[in-house]
Coordinates of C-alpha atoms in Angstrom, one line a residue:
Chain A
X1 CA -37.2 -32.4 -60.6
X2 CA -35.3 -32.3 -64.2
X3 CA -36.3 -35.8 -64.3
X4 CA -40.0 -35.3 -63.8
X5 CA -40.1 -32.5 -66.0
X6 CA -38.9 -34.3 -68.8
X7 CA -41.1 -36.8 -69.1
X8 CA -38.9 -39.1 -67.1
X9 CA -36.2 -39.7 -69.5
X10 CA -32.9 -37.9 -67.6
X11 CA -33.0 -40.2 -64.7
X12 CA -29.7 -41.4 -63.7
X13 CA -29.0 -44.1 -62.0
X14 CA -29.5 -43.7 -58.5
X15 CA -26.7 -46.1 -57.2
X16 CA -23.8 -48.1 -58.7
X17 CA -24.3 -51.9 -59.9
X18 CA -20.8 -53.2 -59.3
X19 CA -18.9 -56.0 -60.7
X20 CA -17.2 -58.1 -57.7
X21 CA -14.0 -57.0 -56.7
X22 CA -11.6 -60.0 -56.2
X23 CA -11.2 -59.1 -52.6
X24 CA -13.1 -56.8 -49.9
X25 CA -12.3 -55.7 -46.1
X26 CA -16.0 -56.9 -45.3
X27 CA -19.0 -59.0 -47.4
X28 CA -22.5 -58.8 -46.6
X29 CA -24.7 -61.6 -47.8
X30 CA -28.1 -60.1 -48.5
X31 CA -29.4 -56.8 -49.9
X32 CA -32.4 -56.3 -48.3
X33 CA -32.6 -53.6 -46.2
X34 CA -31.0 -54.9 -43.8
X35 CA -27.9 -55.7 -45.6
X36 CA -27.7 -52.3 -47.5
X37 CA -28.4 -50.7 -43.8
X38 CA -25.1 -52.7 -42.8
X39 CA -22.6 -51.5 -45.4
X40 CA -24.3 -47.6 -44.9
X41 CA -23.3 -47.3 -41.8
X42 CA -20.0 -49.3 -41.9
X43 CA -19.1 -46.6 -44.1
X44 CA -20.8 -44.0 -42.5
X45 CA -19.9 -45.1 -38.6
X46 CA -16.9 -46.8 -38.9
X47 CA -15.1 -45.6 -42.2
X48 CA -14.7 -49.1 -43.6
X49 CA -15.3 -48.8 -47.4
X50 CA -14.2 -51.7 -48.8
X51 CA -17.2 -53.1 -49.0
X52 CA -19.5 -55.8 -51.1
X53 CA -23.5 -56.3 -50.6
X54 CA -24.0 -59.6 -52.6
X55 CA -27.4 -60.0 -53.4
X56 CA -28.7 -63.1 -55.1
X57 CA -31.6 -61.5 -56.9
X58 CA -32.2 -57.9 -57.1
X59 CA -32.0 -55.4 -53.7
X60 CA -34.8 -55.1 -52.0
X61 CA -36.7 -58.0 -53.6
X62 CA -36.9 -60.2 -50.9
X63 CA -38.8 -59.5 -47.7
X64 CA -38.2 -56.0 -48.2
X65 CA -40.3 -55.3 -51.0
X66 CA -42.6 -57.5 -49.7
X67 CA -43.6 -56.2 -46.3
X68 CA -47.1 -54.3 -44.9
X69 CA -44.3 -51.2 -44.6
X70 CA -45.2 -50.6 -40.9
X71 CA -42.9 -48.9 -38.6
X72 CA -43.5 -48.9 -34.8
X73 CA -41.9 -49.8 -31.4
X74 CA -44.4 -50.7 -29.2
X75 CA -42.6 -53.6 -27.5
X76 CA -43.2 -55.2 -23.9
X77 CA -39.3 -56.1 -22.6
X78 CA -37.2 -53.3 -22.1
X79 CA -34.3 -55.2 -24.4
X80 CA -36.4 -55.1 -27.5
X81 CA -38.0 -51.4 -26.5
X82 CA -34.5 -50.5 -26.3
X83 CA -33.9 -51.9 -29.4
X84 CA -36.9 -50.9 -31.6
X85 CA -37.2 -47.5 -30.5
X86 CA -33.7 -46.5 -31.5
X87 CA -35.0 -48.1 -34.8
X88 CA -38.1 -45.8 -35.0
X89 CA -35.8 -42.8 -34.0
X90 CA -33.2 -43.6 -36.8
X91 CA -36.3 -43.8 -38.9
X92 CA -37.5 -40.3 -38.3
X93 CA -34.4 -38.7 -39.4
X94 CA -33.4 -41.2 -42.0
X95 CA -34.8 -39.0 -45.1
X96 CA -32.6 -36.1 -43.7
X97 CA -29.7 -38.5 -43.4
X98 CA -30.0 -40.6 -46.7
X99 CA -31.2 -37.0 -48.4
X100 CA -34.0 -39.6 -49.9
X101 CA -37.5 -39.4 -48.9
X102 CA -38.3 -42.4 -47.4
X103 CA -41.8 -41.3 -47.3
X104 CA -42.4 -41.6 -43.4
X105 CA -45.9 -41.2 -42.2
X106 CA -46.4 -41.1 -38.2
X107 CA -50.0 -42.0 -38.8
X108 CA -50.2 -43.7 -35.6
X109 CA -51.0 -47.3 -35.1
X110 CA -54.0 -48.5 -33.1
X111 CA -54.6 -51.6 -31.5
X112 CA -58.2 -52.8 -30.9
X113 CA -59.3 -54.5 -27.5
X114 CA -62.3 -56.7 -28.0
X115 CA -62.6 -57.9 -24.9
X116 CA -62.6 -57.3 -21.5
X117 CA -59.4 -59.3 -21.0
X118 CA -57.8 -57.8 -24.0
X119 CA -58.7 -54.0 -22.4
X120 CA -56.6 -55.2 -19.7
X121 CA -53.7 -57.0 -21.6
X122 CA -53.6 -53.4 -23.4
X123 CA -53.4 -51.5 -20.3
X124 CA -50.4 -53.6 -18.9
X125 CA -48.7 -53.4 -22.8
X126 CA -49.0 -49.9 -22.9
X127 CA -47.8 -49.7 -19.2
X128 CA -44.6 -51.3 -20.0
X129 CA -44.0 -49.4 -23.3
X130 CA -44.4 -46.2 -21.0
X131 CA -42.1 -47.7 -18.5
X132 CA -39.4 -48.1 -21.0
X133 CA -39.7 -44.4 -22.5
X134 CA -42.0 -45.6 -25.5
X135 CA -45.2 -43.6 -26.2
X136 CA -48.7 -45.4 -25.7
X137 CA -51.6 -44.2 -25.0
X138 CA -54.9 -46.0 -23.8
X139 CA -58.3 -45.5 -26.4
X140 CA -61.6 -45.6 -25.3
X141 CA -64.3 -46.8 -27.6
X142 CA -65.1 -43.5 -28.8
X143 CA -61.4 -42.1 -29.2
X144 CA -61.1 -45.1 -31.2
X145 CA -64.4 -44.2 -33.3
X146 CA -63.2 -41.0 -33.4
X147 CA -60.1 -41.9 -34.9
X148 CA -60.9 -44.1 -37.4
X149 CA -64.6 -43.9 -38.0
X150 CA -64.8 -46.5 -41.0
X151 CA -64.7 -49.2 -38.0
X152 CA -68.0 -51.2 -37.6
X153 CA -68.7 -49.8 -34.0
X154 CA -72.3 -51.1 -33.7
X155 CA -73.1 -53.7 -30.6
X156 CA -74.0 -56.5 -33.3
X157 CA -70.3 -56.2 -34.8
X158 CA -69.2 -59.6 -34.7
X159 CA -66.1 -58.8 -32.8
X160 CA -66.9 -55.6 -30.5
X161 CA -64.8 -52.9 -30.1
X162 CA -64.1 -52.0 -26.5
X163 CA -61.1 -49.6 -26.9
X164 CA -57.2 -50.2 -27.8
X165 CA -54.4 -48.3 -27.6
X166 CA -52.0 -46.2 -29.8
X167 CA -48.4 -45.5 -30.5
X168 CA -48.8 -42.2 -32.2
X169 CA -45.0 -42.4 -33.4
X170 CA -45.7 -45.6 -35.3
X171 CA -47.0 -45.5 -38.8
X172 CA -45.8 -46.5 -42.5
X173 CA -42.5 -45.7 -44.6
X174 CA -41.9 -46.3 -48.1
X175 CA -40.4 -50.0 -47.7
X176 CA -38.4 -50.0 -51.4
X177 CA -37.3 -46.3 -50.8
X178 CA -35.5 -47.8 -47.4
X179 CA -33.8 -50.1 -49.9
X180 CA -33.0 -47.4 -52.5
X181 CA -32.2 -45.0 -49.6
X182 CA -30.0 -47.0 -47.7
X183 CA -28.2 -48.2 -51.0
X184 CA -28.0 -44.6 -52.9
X185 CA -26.1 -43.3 -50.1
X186 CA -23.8 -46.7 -49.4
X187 CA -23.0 -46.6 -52.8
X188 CA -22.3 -42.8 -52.6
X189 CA -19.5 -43.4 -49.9
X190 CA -18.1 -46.3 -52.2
X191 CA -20.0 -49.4 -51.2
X192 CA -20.4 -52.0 -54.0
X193 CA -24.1 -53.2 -54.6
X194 CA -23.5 -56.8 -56.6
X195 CA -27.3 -58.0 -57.6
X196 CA -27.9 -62.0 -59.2
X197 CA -24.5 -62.8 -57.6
X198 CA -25.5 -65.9 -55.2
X199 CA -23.2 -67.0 -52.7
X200 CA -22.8 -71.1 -53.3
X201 CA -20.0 -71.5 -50.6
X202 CA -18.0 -70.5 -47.7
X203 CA -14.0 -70.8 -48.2
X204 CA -12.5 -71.5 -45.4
X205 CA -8.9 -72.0 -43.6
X206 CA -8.4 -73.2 -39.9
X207 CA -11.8 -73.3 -38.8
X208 CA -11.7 -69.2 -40.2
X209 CA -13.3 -67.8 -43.3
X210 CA -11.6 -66.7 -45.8
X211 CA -14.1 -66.5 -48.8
X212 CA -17.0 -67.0 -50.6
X213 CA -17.5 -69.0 -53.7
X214 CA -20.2 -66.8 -55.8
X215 CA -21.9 -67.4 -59.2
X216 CA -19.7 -64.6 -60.1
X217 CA -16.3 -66.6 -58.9
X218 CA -14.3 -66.9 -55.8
X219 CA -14.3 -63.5 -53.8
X220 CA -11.9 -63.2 -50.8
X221 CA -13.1 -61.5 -47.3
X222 CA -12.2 -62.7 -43.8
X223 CA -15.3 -60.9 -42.8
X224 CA -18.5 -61.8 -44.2
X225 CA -22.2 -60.7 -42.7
X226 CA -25.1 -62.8 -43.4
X227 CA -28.5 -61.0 -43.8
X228 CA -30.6 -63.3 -45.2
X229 CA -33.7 -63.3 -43.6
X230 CA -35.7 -66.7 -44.5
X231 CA -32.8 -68.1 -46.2
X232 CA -30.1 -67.7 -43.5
X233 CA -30.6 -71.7 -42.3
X234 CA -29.6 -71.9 -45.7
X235 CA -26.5 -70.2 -45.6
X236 CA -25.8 -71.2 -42.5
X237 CA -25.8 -75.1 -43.5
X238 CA -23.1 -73.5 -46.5
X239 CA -20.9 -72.4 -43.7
X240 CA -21.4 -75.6 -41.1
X241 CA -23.5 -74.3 -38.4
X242 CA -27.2 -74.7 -37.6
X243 CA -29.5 -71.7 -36.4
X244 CA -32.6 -71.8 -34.1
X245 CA -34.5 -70.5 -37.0
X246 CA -37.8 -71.9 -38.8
X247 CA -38.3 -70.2 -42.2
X248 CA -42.1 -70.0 -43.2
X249 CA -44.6 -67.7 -45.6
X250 CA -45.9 -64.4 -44.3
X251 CA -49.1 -63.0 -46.9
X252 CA -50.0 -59.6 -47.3
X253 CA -52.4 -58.0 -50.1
X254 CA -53.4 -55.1 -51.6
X255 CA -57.0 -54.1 -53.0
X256 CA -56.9 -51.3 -55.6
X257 CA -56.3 -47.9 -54.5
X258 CA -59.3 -45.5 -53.4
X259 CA -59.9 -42.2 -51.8
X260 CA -58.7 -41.9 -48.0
X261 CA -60.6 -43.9 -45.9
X262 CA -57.5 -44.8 -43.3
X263 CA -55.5 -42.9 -41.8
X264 CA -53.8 -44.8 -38.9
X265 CA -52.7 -48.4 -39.1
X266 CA -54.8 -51.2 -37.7
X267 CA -54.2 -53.7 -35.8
X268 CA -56.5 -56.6 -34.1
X269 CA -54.6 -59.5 -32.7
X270 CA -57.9 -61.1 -32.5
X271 CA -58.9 -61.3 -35.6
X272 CA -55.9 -61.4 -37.0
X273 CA -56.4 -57.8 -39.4
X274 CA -53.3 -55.9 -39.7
X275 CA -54.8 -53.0 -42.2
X276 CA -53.6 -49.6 -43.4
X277 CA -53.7 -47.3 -46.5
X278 CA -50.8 -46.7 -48.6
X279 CA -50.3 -43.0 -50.4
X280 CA -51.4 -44.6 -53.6
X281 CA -54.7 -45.5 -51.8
X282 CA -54.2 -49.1 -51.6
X283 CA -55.9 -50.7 -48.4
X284 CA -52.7 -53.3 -47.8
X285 CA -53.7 -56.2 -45.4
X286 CA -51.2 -58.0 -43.5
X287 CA -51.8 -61.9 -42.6
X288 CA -50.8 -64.5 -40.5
X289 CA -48.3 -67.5 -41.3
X290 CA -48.5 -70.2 -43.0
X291 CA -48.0 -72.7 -40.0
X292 CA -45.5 -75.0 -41.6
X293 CA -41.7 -74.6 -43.3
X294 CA -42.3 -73.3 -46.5
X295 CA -39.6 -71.7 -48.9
X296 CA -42.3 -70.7 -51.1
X297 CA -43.2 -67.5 -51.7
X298 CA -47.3 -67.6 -52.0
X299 CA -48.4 -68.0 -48.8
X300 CA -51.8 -70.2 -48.8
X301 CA -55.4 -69.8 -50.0
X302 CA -57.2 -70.1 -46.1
X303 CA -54.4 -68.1 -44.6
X304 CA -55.7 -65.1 -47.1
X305 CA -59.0 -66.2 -46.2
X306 CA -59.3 -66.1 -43.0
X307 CA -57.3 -62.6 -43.0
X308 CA -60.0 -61.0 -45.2
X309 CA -62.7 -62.1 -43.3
X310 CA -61.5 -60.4 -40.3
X311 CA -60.7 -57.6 -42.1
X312 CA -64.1 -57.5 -43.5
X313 CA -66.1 -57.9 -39.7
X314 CA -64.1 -54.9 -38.7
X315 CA -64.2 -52.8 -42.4
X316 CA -67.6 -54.0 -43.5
X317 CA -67.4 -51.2 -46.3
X318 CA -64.0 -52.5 -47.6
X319 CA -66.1 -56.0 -48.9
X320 CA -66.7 -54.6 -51.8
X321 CA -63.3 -53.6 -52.9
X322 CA -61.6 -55.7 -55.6
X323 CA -57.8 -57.4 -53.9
X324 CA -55.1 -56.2 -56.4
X325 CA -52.2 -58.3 -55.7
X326 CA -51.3 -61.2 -52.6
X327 CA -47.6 -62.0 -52.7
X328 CA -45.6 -63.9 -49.5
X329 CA -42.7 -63.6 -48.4
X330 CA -40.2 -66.1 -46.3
X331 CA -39.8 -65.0 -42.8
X332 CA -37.1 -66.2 -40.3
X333 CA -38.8 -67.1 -37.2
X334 CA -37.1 -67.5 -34.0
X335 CA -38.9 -69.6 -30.7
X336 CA -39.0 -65.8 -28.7
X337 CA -39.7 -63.9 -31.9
X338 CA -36.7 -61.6 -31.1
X339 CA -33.3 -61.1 -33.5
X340 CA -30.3 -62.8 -33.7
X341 CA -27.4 -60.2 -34.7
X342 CA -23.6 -61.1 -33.5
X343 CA -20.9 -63.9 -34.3
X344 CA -21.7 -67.7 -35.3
X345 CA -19.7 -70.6 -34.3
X346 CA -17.5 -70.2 -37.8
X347 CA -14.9 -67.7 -37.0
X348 CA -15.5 -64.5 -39.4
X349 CA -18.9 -65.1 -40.3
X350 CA -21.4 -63.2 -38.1
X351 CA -25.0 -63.0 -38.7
X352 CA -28.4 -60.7 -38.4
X353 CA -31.3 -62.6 -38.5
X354 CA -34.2 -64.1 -36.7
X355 CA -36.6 -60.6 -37.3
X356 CA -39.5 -63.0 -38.4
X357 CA -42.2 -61.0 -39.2
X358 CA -41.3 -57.8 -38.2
X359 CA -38.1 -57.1 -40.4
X360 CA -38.7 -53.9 -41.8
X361 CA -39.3 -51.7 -39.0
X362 CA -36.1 -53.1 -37.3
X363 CA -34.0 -52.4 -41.0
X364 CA -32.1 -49.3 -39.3
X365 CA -31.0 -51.0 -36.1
X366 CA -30.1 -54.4 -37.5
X367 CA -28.2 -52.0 -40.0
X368 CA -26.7 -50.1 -37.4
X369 CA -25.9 -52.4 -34.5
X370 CA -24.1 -55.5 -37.3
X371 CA -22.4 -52.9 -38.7
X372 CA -20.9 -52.4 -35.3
X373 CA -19.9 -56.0 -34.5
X374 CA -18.6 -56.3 -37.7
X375 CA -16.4 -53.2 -37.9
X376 CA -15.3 -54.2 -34.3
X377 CA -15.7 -57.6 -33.3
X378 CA -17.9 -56.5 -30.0
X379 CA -21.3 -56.6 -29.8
X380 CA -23.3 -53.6 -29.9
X381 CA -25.3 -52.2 -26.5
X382 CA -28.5 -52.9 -28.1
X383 CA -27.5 -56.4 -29.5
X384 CA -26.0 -57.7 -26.6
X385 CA -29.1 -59.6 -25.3
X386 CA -29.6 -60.8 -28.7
X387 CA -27.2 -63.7 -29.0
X388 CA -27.3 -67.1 -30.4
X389 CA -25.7 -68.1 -27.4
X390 CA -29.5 -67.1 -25.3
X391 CA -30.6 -70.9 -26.8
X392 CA -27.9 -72.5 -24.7
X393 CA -28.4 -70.4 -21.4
X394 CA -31.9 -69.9 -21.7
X395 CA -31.9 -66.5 -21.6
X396 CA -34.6 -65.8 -24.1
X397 CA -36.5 -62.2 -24.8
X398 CA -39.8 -63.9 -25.5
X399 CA -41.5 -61.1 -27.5
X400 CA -43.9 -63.7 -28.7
X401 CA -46.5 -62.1 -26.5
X402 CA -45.6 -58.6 -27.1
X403 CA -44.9 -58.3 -30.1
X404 CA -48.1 -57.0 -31.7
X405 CA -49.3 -60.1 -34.2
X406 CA -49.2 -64.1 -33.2
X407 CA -46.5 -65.8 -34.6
Chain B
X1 CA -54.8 -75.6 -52.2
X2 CA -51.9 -78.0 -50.5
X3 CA -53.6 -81.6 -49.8
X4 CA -52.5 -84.3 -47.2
X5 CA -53.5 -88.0 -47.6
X6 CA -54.0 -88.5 -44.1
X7 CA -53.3 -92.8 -43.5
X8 CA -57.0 -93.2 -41.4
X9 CA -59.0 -90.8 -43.9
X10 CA -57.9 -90.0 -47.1
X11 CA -56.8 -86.9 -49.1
X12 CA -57.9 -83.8 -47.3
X13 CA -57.5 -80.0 -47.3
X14 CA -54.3 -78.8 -45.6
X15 CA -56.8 -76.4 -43.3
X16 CA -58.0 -79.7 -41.5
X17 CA -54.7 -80.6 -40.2
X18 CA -51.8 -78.6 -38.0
X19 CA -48.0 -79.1 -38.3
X20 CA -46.0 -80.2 -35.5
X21 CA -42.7 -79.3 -37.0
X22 CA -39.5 -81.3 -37.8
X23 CA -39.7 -85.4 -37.0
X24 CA -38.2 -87.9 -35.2
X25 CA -35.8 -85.5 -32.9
X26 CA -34.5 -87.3 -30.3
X27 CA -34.2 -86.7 -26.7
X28 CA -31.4 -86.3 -24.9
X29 CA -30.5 -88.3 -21.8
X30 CA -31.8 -85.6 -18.8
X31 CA -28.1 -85.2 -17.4
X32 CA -27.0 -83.9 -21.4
X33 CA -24.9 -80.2 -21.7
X34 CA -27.4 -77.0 -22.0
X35 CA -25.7 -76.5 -25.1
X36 CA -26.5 -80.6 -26.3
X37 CA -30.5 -79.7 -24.6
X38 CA -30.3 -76.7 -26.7
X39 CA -29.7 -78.1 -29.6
X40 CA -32.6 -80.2 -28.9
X41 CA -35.2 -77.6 -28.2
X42 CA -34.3 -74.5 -30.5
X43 CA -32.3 -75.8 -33.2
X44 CA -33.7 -77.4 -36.7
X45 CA -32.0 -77.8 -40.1
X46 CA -35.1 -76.2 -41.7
X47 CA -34.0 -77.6 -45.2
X48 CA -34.9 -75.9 -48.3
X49 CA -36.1 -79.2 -50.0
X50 CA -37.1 -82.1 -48.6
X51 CA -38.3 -81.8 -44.5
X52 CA -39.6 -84.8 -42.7
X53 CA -42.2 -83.4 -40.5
X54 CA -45.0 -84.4 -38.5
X55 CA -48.8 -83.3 -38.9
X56 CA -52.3 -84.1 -36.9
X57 CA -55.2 -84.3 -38.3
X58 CA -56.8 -82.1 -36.2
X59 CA -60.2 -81.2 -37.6
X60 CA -60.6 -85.0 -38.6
X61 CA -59.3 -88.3 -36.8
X62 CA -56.8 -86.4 -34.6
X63 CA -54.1 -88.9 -35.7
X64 CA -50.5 -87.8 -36.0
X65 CA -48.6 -89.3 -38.7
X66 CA -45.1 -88.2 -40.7
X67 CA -44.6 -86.2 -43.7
X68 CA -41.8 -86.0 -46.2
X69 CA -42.3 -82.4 -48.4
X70 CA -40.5 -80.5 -50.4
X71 CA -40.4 -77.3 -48.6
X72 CA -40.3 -74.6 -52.1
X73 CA -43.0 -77.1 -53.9
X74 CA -45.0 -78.3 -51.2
X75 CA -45.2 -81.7 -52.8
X76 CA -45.9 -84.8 -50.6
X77 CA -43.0 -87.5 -51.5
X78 CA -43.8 -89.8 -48.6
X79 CA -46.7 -90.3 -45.9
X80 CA -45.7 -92.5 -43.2
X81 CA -46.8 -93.9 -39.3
X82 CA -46.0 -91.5 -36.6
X83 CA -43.4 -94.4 -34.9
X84 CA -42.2 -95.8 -38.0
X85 CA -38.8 -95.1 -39.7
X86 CA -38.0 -92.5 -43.1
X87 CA -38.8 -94.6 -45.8

């Protein structure tokens, strides 16, 4: 309040910018959400904290900051229900606990059926969702005109809207107050927050780590997390292991902002629109990936075209609105779309990854459940399933299908 | 726009073709370890730099060939037959 009141000038810095300590109990690579999520709730949880997040660029620059800030759980296997829903429930308390208002809006998010096979894929998705304790509730054509009436509805739409279904818990959160949040509070309990500090090696002893080599010198740590998101192969090559992992480019755009015109999120898997409003008024359009490796952060020119022009069948009024900004971001995509968050094959180096494109919403969990495994060595409940070992047993949670957008 | 000089019909849009991911993996023999056959299905060294991968052109000849990009670039260093060696 001071701050706004005076023009802006009495801010104080929100959260610490360390300097590296020669030595920590525990090292997180990566401060994206998820990374800053980590070192929270080691502190918070578990009491450990002697902690660095080493982030190569500035937190919350990554993926984080470049997301369609969606939150929902509406998962088909009861693993990643499990999962995600604890997610979406740390979510709705986490301004309370972070004091920081991470700006969540349970607008609800609605996923179109244009078919008659799609109506039925829908009923069975939302079946299981209700099966595993996770609202959903089936739309017919005029509850879905009813909730968001800028949809072209008419018979010669292009792709006909027969229904959909909702998670009314889902919605959008403020993706860079997450960051902020989850860092204001970490650094509050004593966490050091290290930004342009790039980790270059792994030090290591007996097949053990021991330490990282860093841009800002040699910093010891017999723990270390790696939270990397698209550039955890990467890292992973540094330390001597491999990862089932494909890195590629995820779009999303903004036009400029206008008056309310959406107030739920969209989704059409068949078109391939993933649409919502921001407060500022921004419509902000998710696409689809750029199907090859790609370390770039631009996504391609057909990929945005394609995504607009379904947007635009199902929005005709939004053609006339002017795109703002396209951005990408590099996405870690596993074969069954579903995490990886446990130990690697190098002793002391553990690793969350493998969110692909649906990161953000998964920011508290992954936070909560690494922190766990490394505070204690043991996996977490919720992470259990999700172990690199699954690729060698065969024991994959192919969320591929259920998880909302084809990747 | 990226561009790939397909080796039957020339430079064309990247949109016209589709990526079959990482080259030239070989097979195990059938009676391998799951974790040697897992290796083999899930796990790729997804460089940042240069990736030998394979492409079709699918909206044109429907030839696969090989690739070698740079993966933060996207430049083309090498085109090359779908059964012959990295150059």
């Amino acid at each position: 309040m001071r701050g706004a009141f005076s023009g802006h000038r009495q801010w104080s810095p929100a959260w610490r910018d360390a300097k590296p300590k020669s030595a920590y109990d525990i090292i997180i690579v990566g401060g994206g959400g998820h990374g800053l999520a980590t070192a929270y709730y080691l502190a918070k949880n578990h009491g450990i904290t002697n902690i660095a997040v080493l982030e190569r660029g500035w937190i919350g620059g990554g993926n984080t900051g470049r997301n369609t800030t969606v939150v929902r759980s509406n998962y088909l296997y009861p693993e990643s229900a499990r999962l995600y829903d604890f997610s979406l429930k740390l979510y709705e308390g986490l301004s309370q606990t972070l004091n920081f208002n991470i700006m969540l809006s349970q607008r609800g998010m609605v996923t179109l059926a244009h078919s008659r096979h799609d109506l039925e894929a829908m009923a069975r998705w939302a079946n299981a969702m209700l099966m595993n304790g996770i609202d959903a509730d089936l739309l017919s054509r005029e509850q879905v005109h009813a909730l968001v009436p800028a949809l072209d509805l008419s018979s010669q739409a292009r792709f006909p809207i027969l229904g959909g279904f909702t998670q009314a818990r889902g919605g959008t959160a403020r993706h860079d107050a997450v960051a902020w949040g989850y860092a204001r509070a970490a650094s509050a309990l004593g966490v050091d927050i290290v930004q342009n500090c790039e980790v270059q090696a792994f030090v290591g002893a007996n097949g053990r780590v021991v330490g990282v080599e860093t841009n800002q010198g040699r910093i010891r740590s017999e723990r270390i997390g790696i939270a990397a998101a698209g550039h955890s192969s990467v890292l992973a090559k540094l330390a001597g292991f491999r990862l089932p992992v494909t890195s590629y480019a995820l779009q999303a755009m903004v036009s400029e902002p206008v008056k309310p015109v959406l107030d739920t999120v969209i989704l059409s898997p068949a078109t391939g629109a993933y649409v919502s409003q921001s407060d500022k008024g921004e419509v902000v359009i998710g696409a689809g990936l750029d199907l090859f490796t790609s370390y770039a952060q631009r996504g391609s020119f057909s990929v945005m075209q394609n995504t607009i022009a379904g947007t635009l069948e199902l929005f005709p009024s939004f053609s006339r609105l002017p795109l703002l900004r396209q951005w990408a971001g590099i996405v870690d995509v596993v074969q069954d779309s579903s995490p990886i968050i446990g130990p690697t094959p190098v002793g002391g180096i553990y690793i969350n990854c493998g969110w692909g494109t649906g990161g953000f919403k998964a920011i508290p969990v992954g936070g909560w459940t690494f922190a766990h495994v490394l505070a204690t060595g043991r996996n977490h409940d919720l992470a259990e399933p999700f172990q690199l070992d699954r690729f060698t047993t065969g024991k994959l949670i192919d969320e591929a299908a259920g998880s909302g957008i084809s990747h | 726009m990226m561009q790939l000089a397909c080796p039957w019909c020339g430079v064309r849009d990247e949109p016209e073709f589709v990526c079959g991911g990482t080259t030239s993996i070989a097979r195990p023999a059938l009676d391998t370890s799951d974790q040697e056959w897992g290796e083999y299905l899930f796990f790729r060294d997804n460089p940042k730099g240069v990736h030998r991968e394979r492409w079709r052109h699918a909206y044109g000849c429907g030839q696969w060939f090989n690739v070698a990009r740079d993966t933060v670039t996207h430049e083309v260093l090498s085109v090359y037959g779908i059964c012959e060696p990295a150059p």
